[in-house]
Short mmCIF file of C-alpha atoms in Angstrom, two decimals:
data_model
loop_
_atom_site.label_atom_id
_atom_site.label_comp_id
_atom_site.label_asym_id
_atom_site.label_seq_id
_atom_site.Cartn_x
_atom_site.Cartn_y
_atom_site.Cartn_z
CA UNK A 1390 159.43 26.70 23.58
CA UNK A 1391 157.79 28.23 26.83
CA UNK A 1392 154.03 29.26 26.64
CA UNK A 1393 153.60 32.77 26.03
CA UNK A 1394 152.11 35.03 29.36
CA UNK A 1395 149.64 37.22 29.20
CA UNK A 1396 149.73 40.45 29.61
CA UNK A 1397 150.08 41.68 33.49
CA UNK A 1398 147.01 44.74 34.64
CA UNK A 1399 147.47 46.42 37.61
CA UNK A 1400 146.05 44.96 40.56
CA UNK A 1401 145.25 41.74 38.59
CA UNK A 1402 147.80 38.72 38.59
CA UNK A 1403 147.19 37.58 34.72
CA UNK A 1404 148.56 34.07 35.86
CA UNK A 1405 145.97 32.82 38.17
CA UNK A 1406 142.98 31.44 36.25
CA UNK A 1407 139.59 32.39 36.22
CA UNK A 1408 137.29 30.58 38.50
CA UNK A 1409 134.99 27.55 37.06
CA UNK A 1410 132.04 29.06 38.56
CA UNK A 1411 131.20 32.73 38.73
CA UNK A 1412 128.45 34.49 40.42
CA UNK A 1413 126.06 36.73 38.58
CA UNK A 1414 126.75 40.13 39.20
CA UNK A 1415 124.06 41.93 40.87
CA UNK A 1416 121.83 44.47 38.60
CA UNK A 1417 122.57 48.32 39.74
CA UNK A 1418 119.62 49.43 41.50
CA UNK A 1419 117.02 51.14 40.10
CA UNK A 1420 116.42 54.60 41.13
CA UNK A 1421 112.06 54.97 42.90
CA UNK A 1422 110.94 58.12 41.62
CA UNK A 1423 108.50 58.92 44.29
CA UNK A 1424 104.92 59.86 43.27
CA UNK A 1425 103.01 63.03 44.30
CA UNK A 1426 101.40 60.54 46.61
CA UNK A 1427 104.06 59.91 48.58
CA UNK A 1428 105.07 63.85 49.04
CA UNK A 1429 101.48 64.15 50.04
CA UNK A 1430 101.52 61.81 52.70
CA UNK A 1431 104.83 63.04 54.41
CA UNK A 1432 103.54 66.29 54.41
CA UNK A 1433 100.41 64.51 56.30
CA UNK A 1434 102.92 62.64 58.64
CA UNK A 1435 104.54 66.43 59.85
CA UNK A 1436 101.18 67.91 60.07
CA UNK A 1437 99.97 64.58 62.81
CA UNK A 1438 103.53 65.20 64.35
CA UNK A 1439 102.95 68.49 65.01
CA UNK A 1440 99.86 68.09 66.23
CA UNK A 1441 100.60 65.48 68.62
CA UNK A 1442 103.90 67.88 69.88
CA UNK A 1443 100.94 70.36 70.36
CA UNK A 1444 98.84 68.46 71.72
CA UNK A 1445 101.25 67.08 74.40
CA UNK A 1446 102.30 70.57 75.54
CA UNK A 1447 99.49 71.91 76.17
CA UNK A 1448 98.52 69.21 77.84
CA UNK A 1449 101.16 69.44 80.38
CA UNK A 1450 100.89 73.33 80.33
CA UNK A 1451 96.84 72.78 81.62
CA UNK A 1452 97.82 70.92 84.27
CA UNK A 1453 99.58 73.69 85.81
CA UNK A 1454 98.02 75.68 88.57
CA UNK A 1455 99.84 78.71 89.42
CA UNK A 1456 100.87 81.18 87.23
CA UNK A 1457 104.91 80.82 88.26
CA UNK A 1458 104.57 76.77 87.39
CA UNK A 1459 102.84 77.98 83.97
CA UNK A 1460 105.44 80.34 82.97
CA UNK A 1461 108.09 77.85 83.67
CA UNK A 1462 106.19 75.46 81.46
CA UNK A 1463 105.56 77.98 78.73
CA UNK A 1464 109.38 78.48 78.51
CA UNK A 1465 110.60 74.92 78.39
CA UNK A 1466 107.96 74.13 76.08
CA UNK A 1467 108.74 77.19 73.91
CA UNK A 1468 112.72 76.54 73.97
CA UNK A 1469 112.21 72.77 72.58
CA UNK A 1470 109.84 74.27 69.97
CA UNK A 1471 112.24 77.42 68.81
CA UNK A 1472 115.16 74.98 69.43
CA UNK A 1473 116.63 77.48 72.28
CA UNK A 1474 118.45 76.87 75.40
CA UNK A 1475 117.74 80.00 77.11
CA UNK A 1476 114.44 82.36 77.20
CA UNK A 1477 112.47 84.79 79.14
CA UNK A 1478 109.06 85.93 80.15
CA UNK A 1479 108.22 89.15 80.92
CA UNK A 1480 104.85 89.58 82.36
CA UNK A 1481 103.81 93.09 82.60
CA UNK A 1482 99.85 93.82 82.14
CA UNK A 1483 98.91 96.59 80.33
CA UNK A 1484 96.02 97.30 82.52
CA UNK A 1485 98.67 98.36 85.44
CA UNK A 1486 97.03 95.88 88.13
CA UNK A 1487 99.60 93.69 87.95
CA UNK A 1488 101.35 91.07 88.83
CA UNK A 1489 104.92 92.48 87.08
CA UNK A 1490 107.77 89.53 87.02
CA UNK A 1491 110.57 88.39 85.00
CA UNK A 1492 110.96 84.73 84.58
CA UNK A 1493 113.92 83.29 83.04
CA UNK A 1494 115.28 80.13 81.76
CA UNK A 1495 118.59 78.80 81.42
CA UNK A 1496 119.52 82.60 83.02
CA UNK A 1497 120.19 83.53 86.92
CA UNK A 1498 119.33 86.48 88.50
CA UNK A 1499 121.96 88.43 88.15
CA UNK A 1500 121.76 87.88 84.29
CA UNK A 1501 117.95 88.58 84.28
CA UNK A 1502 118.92 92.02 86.08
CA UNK A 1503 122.03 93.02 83.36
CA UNK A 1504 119.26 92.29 80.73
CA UNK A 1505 116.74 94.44 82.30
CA UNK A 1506 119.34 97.36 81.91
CA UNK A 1507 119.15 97.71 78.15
CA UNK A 1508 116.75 100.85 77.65
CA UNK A 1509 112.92 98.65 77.09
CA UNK A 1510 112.34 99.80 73.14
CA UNK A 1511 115.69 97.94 72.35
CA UNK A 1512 115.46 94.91 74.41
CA UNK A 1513 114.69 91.48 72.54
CA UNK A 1514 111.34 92.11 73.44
CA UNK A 1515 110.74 95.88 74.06
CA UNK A 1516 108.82 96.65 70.88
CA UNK A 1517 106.34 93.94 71.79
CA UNK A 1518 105.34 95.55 74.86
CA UNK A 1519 105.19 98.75 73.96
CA UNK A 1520 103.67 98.00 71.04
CA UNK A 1521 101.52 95.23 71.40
CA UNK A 1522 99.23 93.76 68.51
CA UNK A 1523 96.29 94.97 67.83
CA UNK A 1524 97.96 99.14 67.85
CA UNK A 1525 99.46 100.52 64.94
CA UNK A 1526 102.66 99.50 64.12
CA UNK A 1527 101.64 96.14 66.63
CA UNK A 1528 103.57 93.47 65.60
CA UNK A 1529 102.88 89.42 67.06
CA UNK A 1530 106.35 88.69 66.82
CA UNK A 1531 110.00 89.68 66.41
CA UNK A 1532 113.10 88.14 64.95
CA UNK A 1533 116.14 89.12 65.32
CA UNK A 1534 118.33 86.78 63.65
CA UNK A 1535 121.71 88.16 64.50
CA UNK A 1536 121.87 90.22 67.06
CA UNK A 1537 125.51 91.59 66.98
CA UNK A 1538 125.24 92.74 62.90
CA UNK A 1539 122.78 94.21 63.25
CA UNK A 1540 122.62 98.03 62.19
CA UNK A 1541 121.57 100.58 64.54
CA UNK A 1542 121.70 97.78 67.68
CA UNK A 1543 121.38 99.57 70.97
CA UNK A 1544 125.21 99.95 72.57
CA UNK A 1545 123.81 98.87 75.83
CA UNK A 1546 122.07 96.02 74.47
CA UNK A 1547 125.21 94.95 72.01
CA UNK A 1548 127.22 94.74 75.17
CA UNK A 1549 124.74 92.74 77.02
CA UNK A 1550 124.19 90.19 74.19
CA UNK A 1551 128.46 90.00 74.22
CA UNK A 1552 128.68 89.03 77.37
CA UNK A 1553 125.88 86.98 77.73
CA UNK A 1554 126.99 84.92 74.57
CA UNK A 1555 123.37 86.24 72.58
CA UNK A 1556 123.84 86.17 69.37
CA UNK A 1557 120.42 85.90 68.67
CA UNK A 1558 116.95 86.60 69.49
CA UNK A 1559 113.40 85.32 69.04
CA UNK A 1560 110.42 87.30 70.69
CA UNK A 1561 106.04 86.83 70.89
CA UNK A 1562 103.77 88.60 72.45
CA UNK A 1563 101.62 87.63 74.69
CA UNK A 1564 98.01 88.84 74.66
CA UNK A 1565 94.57 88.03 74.59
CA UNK A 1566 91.41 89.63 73.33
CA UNK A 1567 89.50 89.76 76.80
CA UNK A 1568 92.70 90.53 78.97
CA UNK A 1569 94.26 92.99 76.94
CA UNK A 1570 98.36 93.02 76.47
CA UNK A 1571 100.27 90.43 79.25
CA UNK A 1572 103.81 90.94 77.90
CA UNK A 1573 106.45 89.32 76.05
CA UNK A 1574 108.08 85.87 75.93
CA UNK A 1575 111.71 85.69 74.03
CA UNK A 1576 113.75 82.73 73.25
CA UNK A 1577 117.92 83.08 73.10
CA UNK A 1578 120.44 81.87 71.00
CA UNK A 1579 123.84 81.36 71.61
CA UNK A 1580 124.49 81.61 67.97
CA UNK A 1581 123.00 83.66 64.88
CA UNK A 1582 119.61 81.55 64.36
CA UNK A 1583 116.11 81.58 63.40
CA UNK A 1584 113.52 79.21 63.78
CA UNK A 1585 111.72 77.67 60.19
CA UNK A 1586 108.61 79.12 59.26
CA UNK A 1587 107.16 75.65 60.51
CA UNK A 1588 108.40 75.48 63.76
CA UNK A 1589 107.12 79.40 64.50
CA UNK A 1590 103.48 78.49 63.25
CA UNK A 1591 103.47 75.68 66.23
CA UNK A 1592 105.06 77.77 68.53
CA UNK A 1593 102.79 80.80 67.41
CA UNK A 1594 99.77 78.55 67.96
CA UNK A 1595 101.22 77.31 71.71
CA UNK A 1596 101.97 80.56 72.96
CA UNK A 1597 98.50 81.52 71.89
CA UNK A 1598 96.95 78.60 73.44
CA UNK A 1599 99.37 79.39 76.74
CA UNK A 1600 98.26 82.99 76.96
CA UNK A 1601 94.58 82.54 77.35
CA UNK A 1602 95.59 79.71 80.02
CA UNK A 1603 97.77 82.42 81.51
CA UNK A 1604 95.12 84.92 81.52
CA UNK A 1605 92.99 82.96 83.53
CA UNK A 1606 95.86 82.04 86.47
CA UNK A 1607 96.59 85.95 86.35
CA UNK A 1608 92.66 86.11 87.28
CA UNK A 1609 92.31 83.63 89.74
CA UNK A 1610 95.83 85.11 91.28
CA UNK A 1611 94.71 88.51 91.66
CA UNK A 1612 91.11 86.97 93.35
CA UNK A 1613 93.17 85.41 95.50
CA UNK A 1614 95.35 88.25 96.39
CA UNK A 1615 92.18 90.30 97.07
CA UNK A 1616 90.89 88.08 99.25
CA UNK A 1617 93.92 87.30 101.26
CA UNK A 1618 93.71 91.45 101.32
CA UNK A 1619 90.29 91.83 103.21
CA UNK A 1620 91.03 88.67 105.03
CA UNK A 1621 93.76 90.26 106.43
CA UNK A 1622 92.19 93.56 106.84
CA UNK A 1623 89.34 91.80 109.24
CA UNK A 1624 91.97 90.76 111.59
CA UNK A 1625 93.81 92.50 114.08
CA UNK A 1626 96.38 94.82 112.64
CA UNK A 1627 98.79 94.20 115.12
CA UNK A 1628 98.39 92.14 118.64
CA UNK A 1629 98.19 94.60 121.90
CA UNK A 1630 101.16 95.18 123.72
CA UNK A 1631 99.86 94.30 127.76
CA UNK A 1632 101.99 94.24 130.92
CA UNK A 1633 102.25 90.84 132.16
CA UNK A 1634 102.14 88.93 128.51
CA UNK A 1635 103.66 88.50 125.52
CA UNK A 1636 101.71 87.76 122.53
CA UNK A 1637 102.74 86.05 118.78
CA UNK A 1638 100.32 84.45 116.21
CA UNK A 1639 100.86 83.21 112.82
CA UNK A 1640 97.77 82.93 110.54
CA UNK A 1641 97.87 81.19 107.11
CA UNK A 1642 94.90 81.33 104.47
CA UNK A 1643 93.88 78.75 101.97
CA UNK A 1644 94.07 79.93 98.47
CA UNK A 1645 90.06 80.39 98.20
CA UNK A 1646 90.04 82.15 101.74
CA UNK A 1647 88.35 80.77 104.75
CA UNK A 1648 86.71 81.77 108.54
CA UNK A 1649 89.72 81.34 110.70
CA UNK A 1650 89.98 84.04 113.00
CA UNK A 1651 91.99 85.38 115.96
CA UNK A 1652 91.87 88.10 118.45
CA UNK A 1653 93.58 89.89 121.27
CA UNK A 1654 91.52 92.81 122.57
CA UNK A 1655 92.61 94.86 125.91
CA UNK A 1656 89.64 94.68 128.23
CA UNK A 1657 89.49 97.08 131.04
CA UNK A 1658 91.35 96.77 134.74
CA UNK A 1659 94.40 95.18 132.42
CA UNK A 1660 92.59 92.34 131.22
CA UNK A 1661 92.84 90.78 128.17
CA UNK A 1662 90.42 88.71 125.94
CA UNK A 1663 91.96 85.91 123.92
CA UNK A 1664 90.16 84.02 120.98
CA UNK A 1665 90.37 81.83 117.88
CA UNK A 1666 87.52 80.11 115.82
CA UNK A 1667 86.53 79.13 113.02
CA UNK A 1668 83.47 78.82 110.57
CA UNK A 1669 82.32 76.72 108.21
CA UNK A 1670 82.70 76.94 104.70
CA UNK A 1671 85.44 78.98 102.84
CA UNK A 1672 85.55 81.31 100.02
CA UNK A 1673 84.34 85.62 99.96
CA UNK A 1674 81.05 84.42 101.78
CA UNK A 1675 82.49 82.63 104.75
CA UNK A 1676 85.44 84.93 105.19
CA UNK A 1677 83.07 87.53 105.31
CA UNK A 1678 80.82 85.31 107.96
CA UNK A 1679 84.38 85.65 110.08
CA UNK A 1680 84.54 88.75 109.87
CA UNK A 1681 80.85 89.69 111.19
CA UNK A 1682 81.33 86.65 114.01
CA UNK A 1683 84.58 88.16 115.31
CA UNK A 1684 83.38 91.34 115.62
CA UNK A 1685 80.50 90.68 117.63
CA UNK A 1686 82.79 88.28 119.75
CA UNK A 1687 84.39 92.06 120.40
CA UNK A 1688 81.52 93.55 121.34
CA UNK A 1689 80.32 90.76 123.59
CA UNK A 1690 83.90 90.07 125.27
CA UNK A 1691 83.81 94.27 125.98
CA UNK A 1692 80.17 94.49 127.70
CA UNK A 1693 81.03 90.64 130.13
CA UNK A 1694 84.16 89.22 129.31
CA UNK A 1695 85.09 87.88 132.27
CA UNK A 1696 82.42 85.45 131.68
CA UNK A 1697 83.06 83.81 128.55
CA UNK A 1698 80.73 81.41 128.88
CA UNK A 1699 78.17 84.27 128.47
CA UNK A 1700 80.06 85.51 125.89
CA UNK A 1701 79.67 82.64 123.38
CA UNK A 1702 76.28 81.97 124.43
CA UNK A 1703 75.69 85.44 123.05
CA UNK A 1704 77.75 84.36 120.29
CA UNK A 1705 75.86 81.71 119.58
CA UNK A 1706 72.35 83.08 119.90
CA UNK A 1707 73.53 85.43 117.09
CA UNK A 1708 74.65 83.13 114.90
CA UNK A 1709 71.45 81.26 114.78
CA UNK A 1710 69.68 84.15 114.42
CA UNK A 1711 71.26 85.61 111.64
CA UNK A 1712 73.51 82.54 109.76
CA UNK A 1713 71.46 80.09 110.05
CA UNK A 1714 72.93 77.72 107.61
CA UNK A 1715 76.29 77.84 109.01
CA UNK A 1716 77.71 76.24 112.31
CA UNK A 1717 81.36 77.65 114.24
CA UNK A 1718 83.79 76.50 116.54
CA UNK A 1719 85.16 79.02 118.92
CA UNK A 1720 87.11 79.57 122.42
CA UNK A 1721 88.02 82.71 124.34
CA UNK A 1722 89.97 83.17 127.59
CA UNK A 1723 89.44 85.93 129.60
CA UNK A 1724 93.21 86.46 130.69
CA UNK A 1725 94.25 88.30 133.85
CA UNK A 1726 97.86 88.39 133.03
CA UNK A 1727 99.05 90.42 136.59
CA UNK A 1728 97.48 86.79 138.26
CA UNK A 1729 98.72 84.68 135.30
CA UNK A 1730 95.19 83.75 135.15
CA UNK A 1731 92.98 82.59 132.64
CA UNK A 1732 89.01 81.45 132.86
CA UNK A 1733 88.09 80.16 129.35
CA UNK A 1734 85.09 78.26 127.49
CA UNK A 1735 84.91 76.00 123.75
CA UNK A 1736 82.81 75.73 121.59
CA UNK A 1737 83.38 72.46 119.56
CA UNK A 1738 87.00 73.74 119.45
CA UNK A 1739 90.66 72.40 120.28
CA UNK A 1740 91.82 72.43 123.84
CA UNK A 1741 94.59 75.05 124.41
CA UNK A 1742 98.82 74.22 124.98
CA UNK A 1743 100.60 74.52 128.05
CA UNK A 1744 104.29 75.23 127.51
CA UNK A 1745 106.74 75.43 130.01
CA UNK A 1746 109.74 73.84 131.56
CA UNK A 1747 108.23 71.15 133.48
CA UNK A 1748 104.91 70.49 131.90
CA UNK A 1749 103.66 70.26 128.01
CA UNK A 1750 99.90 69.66 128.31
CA UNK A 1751 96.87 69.90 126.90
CA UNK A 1752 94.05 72.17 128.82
CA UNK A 1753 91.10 69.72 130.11
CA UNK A 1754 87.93 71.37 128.70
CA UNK A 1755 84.38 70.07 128.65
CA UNK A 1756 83.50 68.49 125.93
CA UNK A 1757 80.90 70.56 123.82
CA UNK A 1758 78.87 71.25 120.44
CA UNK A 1759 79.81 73.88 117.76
CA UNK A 1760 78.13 76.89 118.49
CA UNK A 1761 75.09 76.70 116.12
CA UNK A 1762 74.59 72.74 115.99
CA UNK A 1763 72.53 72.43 118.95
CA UNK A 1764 69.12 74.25 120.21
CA UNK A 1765 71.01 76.12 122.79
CA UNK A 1766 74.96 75.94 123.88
CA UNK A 1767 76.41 76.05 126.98
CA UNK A 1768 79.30 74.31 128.44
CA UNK A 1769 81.32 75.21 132.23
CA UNK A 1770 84.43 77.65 131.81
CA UNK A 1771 87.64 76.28 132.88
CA UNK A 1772 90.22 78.38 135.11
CA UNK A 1773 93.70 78.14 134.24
CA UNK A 1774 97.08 79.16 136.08
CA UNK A 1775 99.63 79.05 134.16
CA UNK A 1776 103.76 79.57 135.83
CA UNK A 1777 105.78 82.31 135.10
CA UNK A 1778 107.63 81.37 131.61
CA UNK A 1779 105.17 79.48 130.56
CA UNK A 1780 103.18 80.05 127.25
CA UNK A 1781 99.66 79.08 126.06
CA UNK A 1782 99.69 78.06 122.53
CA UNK A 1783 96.22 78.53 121.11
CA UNK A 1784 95.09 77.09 117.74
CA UNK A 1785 92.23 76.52 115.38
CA UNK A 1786 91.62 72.48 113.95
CA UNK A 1787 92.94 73.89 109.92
CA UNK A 1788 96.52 72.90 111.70
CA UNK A 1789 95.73 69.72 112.75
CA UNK A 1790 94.32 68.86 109.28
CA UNK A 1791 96.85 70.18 107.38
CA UNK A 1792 98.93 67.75 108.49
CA UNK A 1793 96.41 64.62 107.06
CA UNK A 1794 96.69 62.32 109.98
CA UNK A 1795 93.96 61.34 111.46
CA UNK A 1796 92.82 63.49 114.71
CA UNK A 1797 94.57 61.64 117.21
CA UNK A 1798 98.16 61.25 115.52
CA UNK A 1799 97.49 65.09 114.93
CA UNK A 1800 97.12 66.08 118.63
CA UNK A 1801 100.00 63.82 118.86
CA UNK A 1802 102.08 65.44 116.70
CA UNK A 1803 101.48 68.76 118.21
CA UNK A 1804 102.07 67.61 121.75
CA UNK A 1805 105.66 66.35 120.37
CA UNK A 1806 106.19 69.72 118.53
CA UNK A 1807 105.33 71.73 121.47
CA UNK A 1808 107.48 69.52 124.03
CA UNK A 1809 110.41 69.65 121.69
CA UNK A 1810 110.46 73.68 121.59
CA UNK A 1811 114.35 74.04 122.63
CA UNK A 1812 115.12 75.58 126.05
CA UNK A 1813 116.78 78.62 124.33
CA UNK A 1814 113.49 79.55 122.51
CA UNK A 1815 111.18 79.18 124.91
CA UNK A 1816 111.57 82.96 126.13
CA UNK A 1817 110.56 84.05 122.80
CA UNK A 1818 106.95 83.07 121.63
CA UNK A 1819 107.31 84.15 117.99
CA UNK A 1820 110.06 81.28 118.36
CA UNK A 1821 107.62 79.19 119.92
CA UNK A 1822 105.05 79.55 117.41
CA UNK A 1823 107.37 79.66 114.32
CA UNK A 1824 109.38 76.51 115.72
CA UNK A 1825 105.67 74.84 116.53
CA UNK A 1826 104.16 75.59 113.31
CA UNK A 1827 107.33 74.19 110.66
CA UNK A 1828 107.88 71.07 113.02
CA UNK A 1829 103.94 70.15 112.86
CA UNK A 1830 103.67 70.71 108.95
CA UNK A 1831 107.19 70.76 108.12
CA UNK A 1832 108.56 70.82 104.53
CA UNK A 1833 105.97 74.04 103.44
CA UNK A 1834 103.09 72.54 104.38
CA UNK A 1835 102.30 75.69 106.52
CA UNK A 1836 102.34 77.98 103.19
CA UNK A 1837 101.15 75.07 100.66
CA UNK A 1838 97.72 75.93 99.02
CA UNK A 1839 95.36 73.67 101.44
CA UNK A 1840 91.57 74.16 101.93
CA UNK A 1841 92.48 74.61 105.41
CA UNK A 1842 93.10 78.04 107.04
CA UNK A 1843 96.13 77.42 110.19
CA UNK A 1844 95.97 80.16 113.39
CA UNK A 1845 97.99 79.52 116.16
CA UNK A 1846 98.14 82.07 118.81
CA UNK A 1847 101.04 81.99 121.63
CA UNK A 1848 100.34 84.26 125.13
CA UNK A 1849 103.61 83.98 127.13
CA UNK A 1850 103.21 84.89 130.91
CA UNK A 1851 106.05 86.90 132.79
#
């Protein structure tokens, strides 16, 4: 008689026996019920992490110097914090002085422009800048969380936010107590979205923080823009048109302004008087020195110009009488253009350029003392004859810095530039001077913010 078999269970063969040794199963784990000290202290882990995010921004934001690199860094900064891709600043002072400009992010220009279109009151951040906080009705922010259900939307604006795949919109204003309303910054979504309440207190406090930093660039920019204003108003308005010579210069100012001049003044019997210089210091005070200096260069090149030796010594008698505390480099030529003749004199300043076909050369002057350095200046006057075709390139030392090699690699460099002027150019001295000026500081080192002021004058003799 066979031993009776257990009974089968699915998934279980009833015939194989049990193991001799077992292992304990393990205990179901017991479910932590955290404490109110543990809630406490994540909510003290967000608040550090948030202040280190804010910390680090605005970090990066202060180390911005222009207002275009700020706005850029207020909208990349911004997006991350609203969780955006794409945003906008609209910078539009309220006090009319401006400067007005759109920046965008993640947009081109063209989509900037189609967004501008949408009548201002209904734009993602119209309301903000026509009613910025502080009036009734003022509002800091606005959030518009779907853009295309919304009731009442704007036509205009529905169609932008189609085809610009908006479907949402997140907008703050930007304005401080001292400057008044700036304008708007707005963040896009492609989709319906809001940011959480926690992420729009940091990015409330940033864009705070960024407007007062703003502010001040908008200051300093519109100093600067002043200055560069009067600067330009104390130089010639436009360079004499004389038989005989063609004339080009190019003059570019540091951002605080400085006393690089130039000057081309019609003297009579079709003469000309040529002149750059330079004085020391920079900022309202010495531009303003410049201006005073050049002026009575003017009236001294007008009574004996065709002796410019006496015409800086006059020059520099003045100075010492009446700025004593500052010191200047200057040269004029006293140009006879229907000889091709020039008799110049220095003052502690660069030789002229001789361009032509067959010689690039520097103009042997005496050496000699800034006008103001010494007890009394004088150094001989040097004639000059330059061939038909030929140009003299005249400059002040700002170019030579500007290109932070040490003097003699920078006279160097300028000797190459000059020589290398291609033979299809050289009839043309704005090309001279244009082609001169990149290849010395090339990359936009002529228009970089520099401490240095750059003038370089070009006479081109028929």
């Amino acid at each position: 008689m066979s031993a009776p078999h257990l009974p089968k269970v699915a998934g279980i063969d009833s015939s194989v026996p049990a193991p001799a040794h077992t292992v304990q199963p393990s205990p179901a784990p017991t479910r932590v019920i955290p404490g109110p000290g543990a809630a406490l202290q994540d909510r003290l882990a967000g608040w550090v992490s948030d202040l280190t995010t804010l910390q680090e921004l605005t970090e990066r934001l202060a180390r911005t110097t222009t207002l275009g690199e700020a706005l850029d860094e207020l909208l990349r900064a911004g997006a991350a914090l609203a969780g955006a891709r794409r945003g906008m600043v609209v910078l539009e002072p309220a006090d009319g002085l401006g400067p007005d400009s759109t920046v965008g992010l993640g947009l081109a220009r063209h989509d900037l422009g189609t967004i501008e279109t949408i009548p201002c009151g209904t734009t993602p951040y119209g309301r903000l800048v026509e009613t910025p906080p502080g009036l009734p009705g003022g509002s800091g922010e606005l959030a518009r969380p779907d853009l295309l259900a919304e009731k009442g939307l704007d036509p205009r604006h529905r169609e932008v936010a189609a085809r610009l795949g908006i479907g949402a919109s997140y907008a703050l204003a930007l304005a401080t107590t001292a400057a008044g309303p700036l304008g708007a910054a707005v963040w896009l979504y492609d989709e319906p979205a809001e940011p959480p309440e926690r992420r729009r207190h940091l990015l409330g406090r940033y864009v705070r923080y960024a407007t007062e930093h703003l502010a001040r660039l908008l200051e300093l920019e519109r100093s600067r823009a002043e200055l560069a204003t009067v600067t330009q108003e104390l130089l010639p308005a436009r360079l004499p048109r004389v038989a005989g010579v063609e004339l080009a210069v190019r003059h570019r100012s540091g951002p605080r302004g400085g006393g690089d001049w130039y000057d081309a003044l019609p003297l009579p019997e079709g003469a000309l008087g040529l002149s750059v210089g330079s004085v020391t210091g920079s900022g309202p005070s010495a531009v303003a020195a410049m201006g005073r200096l050049r002026a009575s260069l003017r009236a001294y090149a007008v009574m004996e110009g065709e002796d410019p030796v006496a015409v800086l010594s006059d020059l520099e008698l003045l100075l010492r009488l009446t700025e004593p505390a500052r010191s200047a480099t200057a040269l004029f030529a006293y140009c006879e253009p229907a000889l091709r003749r020039l008799t110049l004199a220095g003052a502690g300043h660069c030789p002229p350029l001789i361009v032509g076909e067959r010689r690039t050369e520097f103009v042997e002057t005496s050496v000699s003392a800034p006008l103001g350095m010494l007890a009394c200046w004088e150094a001989p006057s040097v004639e000059l004859q330059p061939a038909a075709g030929e140009t003299v390139l005249f400059c002040t030392d700002g170019l030579l810095q500007r290109t932070g090699d040490a003097t003699d690699r920078a006279y160097a460099k300028l000797h190459a530039a000059a020589a290398g002027v291609p033979s299809a150019l050289r009839d043309d001295p704005d090309a001279i001077a244009d082609h001169v000026l990149h290849t010395v500081l090339p990359d936009g080192l002529d228009r970089a913010d520099s401490p240095e002021d750059v003038v370089l004058l070009a006479a081109r003799f028929r």
